[in-house]
Coordinates of C-alpha atoms in Angstrom, one line a residue:
X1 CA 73.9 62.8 223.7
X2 CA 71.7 65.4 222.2
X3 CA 68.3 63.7 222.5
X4 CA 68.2 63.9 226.3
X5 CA 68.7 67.9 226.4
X6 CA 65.4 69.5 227.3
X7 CA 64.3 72.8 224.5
X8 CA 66.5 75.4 226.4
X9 CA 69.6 73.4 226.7
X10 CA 69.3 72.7 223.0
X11 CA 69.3 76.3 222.4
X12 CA 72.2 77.1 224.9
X13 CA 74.1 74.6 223.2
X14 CA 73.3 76.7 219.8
X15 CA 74.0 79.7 221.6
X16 CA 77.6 78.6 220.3
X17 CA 77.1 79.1 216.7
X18 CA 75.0 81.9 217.1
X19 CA 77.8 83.8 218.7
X20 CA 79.7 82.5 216.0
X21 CA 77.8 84.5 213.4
X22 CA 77.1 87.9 215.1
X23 CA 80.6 88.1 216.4
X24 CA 82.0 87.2 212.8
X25 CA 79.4 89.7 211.6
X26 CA 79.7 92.7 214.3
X27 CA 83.5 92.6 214.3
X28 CA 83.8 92.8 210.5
X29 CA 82.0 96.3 211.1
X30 CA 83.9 97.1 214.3
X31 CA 87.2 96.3 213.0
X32 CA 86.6 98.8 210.0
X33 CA 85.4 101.3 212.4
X34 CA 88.5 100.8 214.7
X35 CA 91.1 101.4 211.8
X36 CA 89.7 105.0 210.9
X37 CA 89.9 105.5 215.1
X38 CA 93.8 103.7 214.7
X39 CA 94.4 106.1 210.9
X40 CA 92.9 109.3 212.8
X41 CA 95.0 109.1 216.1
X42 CA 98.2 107.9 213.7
X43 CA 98.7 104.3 216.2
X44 CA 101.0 103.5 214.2
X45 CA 103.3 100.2 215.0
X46 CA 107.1 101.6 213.2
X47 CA 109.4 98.9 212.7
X48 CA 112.9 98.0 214.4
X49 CA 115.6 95.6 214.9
X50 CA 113.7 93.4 216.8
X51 CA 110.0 93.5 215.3
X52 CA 108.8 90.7 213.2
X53 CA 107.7 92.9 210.3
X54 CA 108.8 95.9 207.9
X55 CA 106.5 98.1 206.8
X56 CA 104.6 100.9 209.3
X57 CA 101.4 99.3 210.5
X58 CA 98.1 100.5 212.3
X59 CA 98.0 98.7 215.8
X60 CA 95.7 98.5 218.1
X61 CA 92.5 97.4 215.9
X62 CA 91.7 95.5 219.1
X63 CA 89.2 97.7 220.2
X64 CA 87.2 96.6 217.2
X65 CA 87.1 93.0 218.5
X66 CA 86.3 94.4 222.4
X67 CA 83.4 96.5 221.4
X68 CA 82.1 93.7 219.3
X69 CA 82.6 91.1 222.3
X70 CA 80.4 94.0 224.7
X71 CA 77.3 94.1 222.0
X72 CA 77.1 90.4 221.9
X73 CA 77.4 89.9 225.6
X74 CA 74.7 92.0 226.5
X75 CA 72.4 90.1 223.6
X76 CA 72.8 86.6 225.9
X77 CA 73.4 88.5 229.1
X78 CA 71.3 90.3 231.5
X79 CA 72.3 94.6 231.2
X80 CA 73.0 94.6 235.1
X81 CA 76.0 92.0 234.5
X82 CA 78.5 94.5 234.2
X83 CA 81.6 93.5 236.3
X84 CA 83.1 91.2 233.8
X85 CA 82.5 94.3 230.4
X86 CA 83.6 96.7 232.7
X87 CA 86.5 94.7 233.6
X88 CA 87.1 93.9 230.0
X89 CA 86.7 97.6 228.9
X90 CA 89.2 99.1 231.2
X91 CA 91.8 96.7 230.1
X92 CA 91.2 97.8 227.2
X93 CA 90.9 101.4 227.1
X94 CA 94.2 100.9 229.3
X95 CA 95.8 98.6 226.3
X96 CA 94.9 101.1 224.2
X97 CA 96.9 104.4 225.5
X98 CA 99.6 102.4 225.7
X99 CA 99.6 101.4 222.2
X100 CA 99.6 105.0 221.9
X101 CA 101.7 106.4 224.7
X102 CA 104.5 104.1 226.8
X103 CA 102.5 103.1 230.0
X104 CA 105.2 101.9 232.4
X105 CA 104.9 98.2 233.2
X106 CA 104.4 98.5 237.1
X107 CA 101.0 100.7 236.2
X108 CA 99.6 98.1 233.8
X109 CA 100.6 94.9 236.1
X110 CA 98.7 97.1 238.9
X111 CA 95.8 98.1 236.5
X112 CA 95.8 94.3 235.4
X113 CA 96.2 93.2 239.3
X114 CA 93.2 95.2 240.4
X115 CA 90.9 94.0 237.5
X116 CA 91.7 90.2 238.4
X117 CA 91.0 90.9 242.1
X118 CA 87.4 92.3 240.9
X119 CA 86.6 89.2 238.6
X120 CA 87.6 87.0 241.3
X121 CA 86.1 88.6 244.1
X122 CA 82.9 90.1 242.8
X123 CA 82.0 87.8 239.4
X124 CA 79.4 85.3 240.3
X125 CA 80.6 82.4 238.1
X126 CA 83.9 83.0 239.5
X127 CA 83.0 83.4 242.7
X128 CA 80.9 80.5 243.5
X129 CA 83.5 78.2 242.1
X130 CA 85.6 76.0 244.5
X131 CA 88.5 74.9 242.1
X132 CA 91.8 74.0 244.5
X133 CA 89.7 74.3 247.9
X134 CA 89.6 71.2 249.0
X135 CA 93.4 70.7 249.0
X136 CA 94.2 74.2 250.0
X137 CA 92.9 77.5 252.2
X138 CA 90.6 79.8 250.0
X139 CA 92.7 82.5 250.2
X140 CA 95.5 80.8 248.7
X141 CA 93.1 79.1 246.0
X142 CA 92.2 83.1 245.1
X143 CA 96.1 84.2 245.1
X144 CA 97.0 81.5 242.8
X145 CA 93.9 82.2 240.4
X146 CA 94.8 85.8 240.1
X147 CA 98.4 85.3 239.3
X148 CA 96.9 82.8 236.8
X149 CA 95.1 85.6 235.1
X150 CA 98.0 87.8 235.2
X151 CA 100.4 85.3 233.3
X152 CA 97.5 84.4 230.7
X153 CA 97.0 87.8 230.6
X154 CA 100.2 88.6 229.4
X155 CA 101.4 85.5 228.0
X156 CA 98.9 86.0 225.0
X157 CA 100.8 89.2 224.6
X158 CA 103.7 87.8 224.7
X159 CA 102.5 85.7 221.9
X160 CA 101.2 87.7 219.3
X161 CA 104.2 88.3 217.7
X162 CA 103.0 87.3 213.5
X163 CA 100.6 87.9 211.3
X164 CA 97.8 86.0 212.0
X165 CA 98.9 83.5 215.1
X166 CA 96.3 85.4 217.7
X167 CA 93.3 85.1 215.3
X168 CA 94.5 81.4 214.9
X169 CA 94.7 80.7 218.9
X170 CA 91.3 82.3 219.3
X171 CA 90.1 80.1 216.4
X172 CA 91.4 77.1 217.9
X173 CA 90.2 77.8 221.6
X174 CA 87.1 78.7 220.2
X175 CA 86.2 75.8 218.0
X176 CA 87.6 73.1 220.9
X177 CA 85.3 74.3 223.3
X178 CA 82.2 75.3 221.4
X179 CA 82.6 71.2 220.3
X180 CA 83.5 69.4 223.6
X181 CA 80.2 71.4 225.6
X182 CA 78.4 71.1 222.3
X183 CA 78.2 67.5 223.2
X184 CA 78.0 67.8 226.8
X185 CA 75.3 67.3 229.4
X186 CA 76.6 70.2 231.6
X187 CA 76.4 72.7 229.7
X188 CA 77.5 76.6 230.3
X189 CA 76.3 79.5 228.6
X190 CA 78.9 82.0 229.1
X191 CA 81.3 79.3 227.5
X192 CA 79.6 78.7 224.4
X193 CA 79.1 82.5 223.9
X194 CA 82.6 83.1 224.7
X195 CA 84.2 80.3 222.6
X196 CA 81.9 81.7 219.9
X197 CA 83.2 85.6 220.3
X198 CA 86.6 83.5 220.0
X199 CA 85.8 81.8 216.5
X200 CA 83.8 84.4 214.6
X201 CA 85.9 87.3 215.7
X202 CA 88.9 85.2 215.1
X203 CA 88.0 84.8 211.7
X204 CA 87.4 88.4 211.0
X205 CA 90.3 89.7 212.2
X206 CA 92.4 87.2 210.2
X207 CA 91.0 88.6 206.7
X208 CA 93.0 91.8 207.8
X209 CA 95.7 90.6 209.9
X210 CA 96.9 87.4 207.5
X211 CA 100.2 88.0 206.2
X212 CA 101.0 90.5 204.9
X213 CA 99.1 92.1 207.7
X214 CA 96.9 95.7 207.4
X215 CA 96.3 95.7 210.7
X216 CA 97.8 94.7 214.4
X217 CA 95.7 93.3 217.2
X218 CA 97.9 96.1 219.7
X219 CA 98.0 95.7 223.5
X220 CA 94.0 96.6 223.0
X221 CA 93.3 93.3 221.9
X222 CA 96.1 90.9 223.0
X223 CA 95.6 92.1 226.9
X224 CA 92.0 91.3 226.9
X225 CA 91.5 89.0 225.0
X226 CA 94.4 86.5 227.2
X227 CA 92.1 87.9 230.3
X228 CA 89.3 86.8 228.8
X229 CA 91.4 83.7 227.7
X230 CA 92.3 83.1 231.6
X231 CA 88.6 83.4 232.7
X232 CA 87.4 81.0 230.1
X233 CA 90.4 78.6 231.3
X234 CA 89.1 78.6 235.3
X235 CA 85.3 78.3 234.2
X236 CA 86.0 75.2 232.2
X237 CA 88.6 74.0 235.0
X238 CA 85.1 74.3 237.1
X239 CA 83.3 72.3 235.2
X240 CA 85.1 69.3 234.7
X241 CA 86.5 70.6 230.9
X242 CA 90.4 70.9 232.7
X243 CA 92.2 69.2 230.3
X244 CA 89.6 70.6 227.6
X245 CA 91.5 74.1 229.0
X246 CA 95.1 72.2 229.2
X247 CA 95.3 70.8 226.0
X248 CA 93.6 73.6 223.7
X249 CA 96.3 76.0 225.1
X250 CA 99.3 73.7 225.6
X251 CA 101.0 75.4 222.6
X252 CA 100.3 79.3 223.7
X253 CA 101.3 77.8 227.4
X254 CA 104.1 75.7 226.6
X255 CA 105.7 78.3 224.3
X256 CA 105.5 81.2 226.5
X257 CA 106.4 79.7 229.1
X258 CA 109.6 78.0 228.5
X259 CA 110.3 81.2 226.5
X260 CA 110.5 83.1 229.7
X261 CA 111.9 80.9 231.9
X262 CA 115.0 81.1 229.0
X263 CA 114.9 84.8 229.2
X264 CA 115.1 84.7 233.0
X265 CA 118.4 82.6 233.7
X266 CA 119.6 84.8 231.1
X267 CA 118.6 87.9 233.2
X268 CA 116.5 89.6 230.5
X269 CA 113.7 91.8 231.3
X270 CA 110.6 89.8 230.3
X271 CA 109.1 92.6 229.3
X272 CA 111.1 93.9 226.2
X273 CA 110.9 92.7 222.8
X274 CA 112.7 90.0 221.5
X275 CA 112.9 87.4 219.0
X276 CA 113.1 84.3 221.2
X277 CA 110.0 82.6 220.9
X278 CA 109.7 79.3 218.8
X279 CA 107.1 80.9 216.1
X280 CA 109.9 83.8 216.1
X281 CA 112.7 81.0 215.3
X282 CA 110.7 79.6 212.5
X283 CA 110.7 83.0 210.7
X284 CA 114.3 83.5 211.3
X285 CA 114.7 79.7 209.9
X286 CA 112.8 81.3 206.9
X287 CA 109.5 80.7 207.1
X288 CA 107.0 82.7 206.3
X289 CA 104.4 84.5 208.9
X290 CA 101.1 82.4 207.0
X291 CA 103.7 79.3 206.8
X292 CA 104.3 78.9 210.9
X293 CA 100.1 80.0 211.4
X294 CA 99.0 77.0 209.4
X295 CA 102.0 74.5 210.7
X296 CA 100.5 76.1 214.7
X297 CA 96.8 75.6 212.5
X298 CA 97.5 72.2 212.1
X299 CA 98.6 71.0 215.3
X300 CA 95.7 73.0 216.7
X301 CA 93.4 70.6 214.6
X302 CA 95.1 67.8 216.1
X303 CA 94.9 69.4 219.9
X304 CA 90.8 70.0 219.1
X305 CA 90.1 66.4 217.6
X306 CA 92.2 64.9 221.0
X307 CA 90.0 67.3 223.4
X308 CA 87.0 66.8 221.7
X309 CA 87.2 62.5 222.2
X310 CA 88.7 63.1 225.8
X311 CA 85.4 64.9 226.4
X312 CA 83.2 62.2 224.3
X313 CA 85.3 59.4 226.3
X314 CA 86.3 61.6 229.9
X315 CA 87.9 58.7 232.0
X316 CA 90.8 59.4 233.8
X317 CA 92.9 56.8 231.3
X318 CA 91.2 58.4 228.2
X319 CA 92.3 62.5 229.5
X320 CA 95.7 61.2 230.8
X321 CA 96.6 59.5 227.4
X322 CA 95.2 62.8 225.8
X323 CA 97.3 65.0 227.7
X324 CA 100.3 62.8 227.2
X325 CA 99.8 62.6 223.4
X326 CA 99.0 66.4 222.9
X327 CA 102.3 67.3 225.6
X328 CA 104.0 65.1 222.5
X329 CA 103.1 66.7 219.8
X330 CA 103.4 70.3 221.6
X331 CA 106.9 69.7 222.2
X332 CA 107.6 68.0 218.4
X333 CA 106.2 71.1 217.8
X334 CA 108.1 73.5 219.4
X335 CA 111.4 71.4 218.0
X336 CA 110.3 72.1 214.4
X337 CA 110.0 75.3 214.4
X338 CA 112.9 76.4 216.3
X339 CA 115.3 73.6 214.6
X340 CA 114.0 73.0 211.1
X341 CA 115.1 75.3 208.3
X342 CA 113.1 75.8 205.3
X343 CA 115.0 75.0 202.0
X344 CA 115.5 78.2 199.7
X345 CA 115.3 81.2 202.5
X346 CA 113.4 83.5 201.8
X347 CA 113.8 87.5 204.3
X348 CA 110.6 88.3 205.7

C-alpha cells in the first residue's frame, strides 16, 4: 500500500509519529509548567459526596496539553492558520476560569456555540466539506454539525470522571487513526498530526494523572480536547474514515449518551455531577480507577484492531460487520462494568 505513495506522502504519513514524539516530548515540559501555574493560583479540585476521588487535587493541568497542541501545530501548519488555535485557545482560556471561578452553563454553551459556528463557517477543511448535503439543505447539514460539536464537546467532559480514562480515550483515538490513514492512499495531514497530539500527549499526561492521580485534566483540557475530538470526527467522516470515527468512539459515545438520556427521564440537570456513568458503577462495584482504564484499554485495543482491517478491507459488508461486532462488545462492555462486582471490595 506504501510503495505507490510518492516522497511527500510518505512523509505525511510519518507526520503521524513525528507528532507522536514532539507532543509526548513538549507536553511533558508543559504539563510541569502548568502545575506550578495550577499550585500558584491554588486550582484546586476539593473533594465531595459525589467526586470520584479523596484527596485535594490540582485541576486544570490542561492547559499544559493545549499549549503543547498550539507549538506543534504551527511546526506542520502555515502561522496564518489561526482560526482553528484561536478557537482552541479561547475554549481554553474559558475552561480554565471556570476551573477556577463557577462560569454559569448558559455562558459556556454560548462561548462553545460561537466557537463551533467559527470552525464551521470560516475553517477551510471544514468548510469545503459536503458531509449530509446531498440528502439535506446546507443549512441544516451546518446546524446538525455544530450541535455535533457541542455534544462531543461536552460529552468528553462528561466523561472524564477517573484517573486516567481521558489520557486512555485520546490514546485510543489517537493510535486507531494514525494506523488506518497510515495505510491509506488518501491521506490527510491535519489527521495524522492530530491523532499524534492525541497519542503522545496522551501518554504524558497519564504518567501524572494514573491512579492515584497528581494531577486533573480540568474543564481546560476535557472542553478542548472533545472539540478537537468532534472536529477530528467530521474530517474523517469527510474522508471516507466514518466508521473509523464510529467505532474508535463507540465507547465515549455510547456511554455518555445513554447516561444522559437516563438522567433526563429522570429530570436531572445534565449538568451536575453525579455518579451514573458505567466507568462510575465499576468503581462503586469496587474496582479500582487503573482497573476500569485497562478493562476500557482493552476493549479499546479490540475497537483499533476492528477499525484498522475495516479500513485495510473498506467494503460495505466488511464496515457493517465491524460496526456490528464493535456495537457488541461496546454494550458487553457497558454490562460489565455496571453489573459485575469485583470479589474482595476494596473503598476507593
Amino acid at each position: 500500500m506504501l510503495k505507490g505513495k510518492s516522497i511527500v506522502e510518505n512523509l505525511i504519513s510519518f507526520s503521524w509519529l513525528i507528532s507522536v514524539f514532539i507532543s509526548f516530548c513538549i507536553s511533558l515540559v508543559t504539563i510541569k509548567l502548568s502545575i506550578k501555574i495550577l499550585d500558584k493560583t491554588q486550582t484546586i479540585d476539593i473533594p465531595n459526596k459525589r467526586s470520584n476521588h479523596n484527596v485535594p487535587t490540582p485541576k486544570g493541568a490542561g492547559i499544559g496539553l493545549i499549549a503543547s497542541l498550539l507549538i506543534i501545530y504551527y511546526l506542520f501548519f502555515p502561522i496564518n492558520d489561526f482560526i482553528f488555535t484561536i478557537s482552541i485557545f479561547l475554549l481554553c482560556v474559558t475552561s480554565f476560569i471556570n476551573d477556577n471561578k463557577q462560569i454559569s452553563i448558559a455562558l459556556r454553551l454560548l462561548i462553545q456555540t460561537i466557537l463551533a459556528f467559527i470552525i464551521i463557517s470560516y475553517w477551510s477543511p471544514l468548510v469545503e466539506s459536503t458531509l449530509l448535503e446531498i440528502f439535506i439543505p446546507g443549512w441544516l447539514e451546518s446546524i446538525i454539525m455544530l450541535l455535533f460539536i457541542l455534544w462531543m464537546t461536552n460529552l468528553f467532559n462528561f466523561m472524564d470522571g477517573i484517573d486516567g480514562i481521558s489520557s486512555v480515550q485520546c490514546i485510543i483515538i489517537g493510535l486507531g487513526v494514525g494506523s488506518c490513514l497510515f495505510l491509506s492512499e488518501d491521506i490527510n495531514k491535519f489527521e495524522n498530526v492530530i491523532a499524534g497530539f492525541f497519542v503522545g500527549s496522551g501518554i504524558a499526561f497519564l504518567i501524572w494523572n494514573w491512579q492515584p492521580a497528581k494531577v486533573f485534566l480540568g474543564d481546560a483540557g476535557s472542553i478542548p480536547i472533545g472539540f478537537i475530538n468532534a472536529i477530528l470526527f467530521l474530517l474523517l467522516l469527510k474522508n471516507g474514515f466514518w466508521y473509523v470515527a464510529i467505532i474508535l468512539n463507540s465507547y465515549y459515545l455510547a456511554d455518555s449518551s445513554i447516561t444522559l438520556i437516563k438522567r433526563l427521564l429522570k429530570k436531572e440537570k445534565p449538568w451536575q455531577a453525579h455518579k451514573s456513568h458505567f466507568y462510575q458503577k465499576a468503581v462503586m462495584n469496587g474496582y479500582s480507577h487503573s482497573e476500569v482504564c485497562i478493562i476500557i484499554a482493552k476493549h479499546g485495543l479490540l475497537l483499533i484492531i476492528i477499525s484498522f482491517l475495516a479500513s485495510i478491507m473498506p467494503s460495505l459488508i466488511i464496515i457493517l460487520f465491524s460496526i456490528l461486532i464493535s456495537s457488541l462488545s461496546t454494550i458487553y462492555l457497558l454490562y460489565y462494568l455496571s453489573k459485575t462486582p469485583k470479589r474482595n471490595k476494596k473503598v476507593i
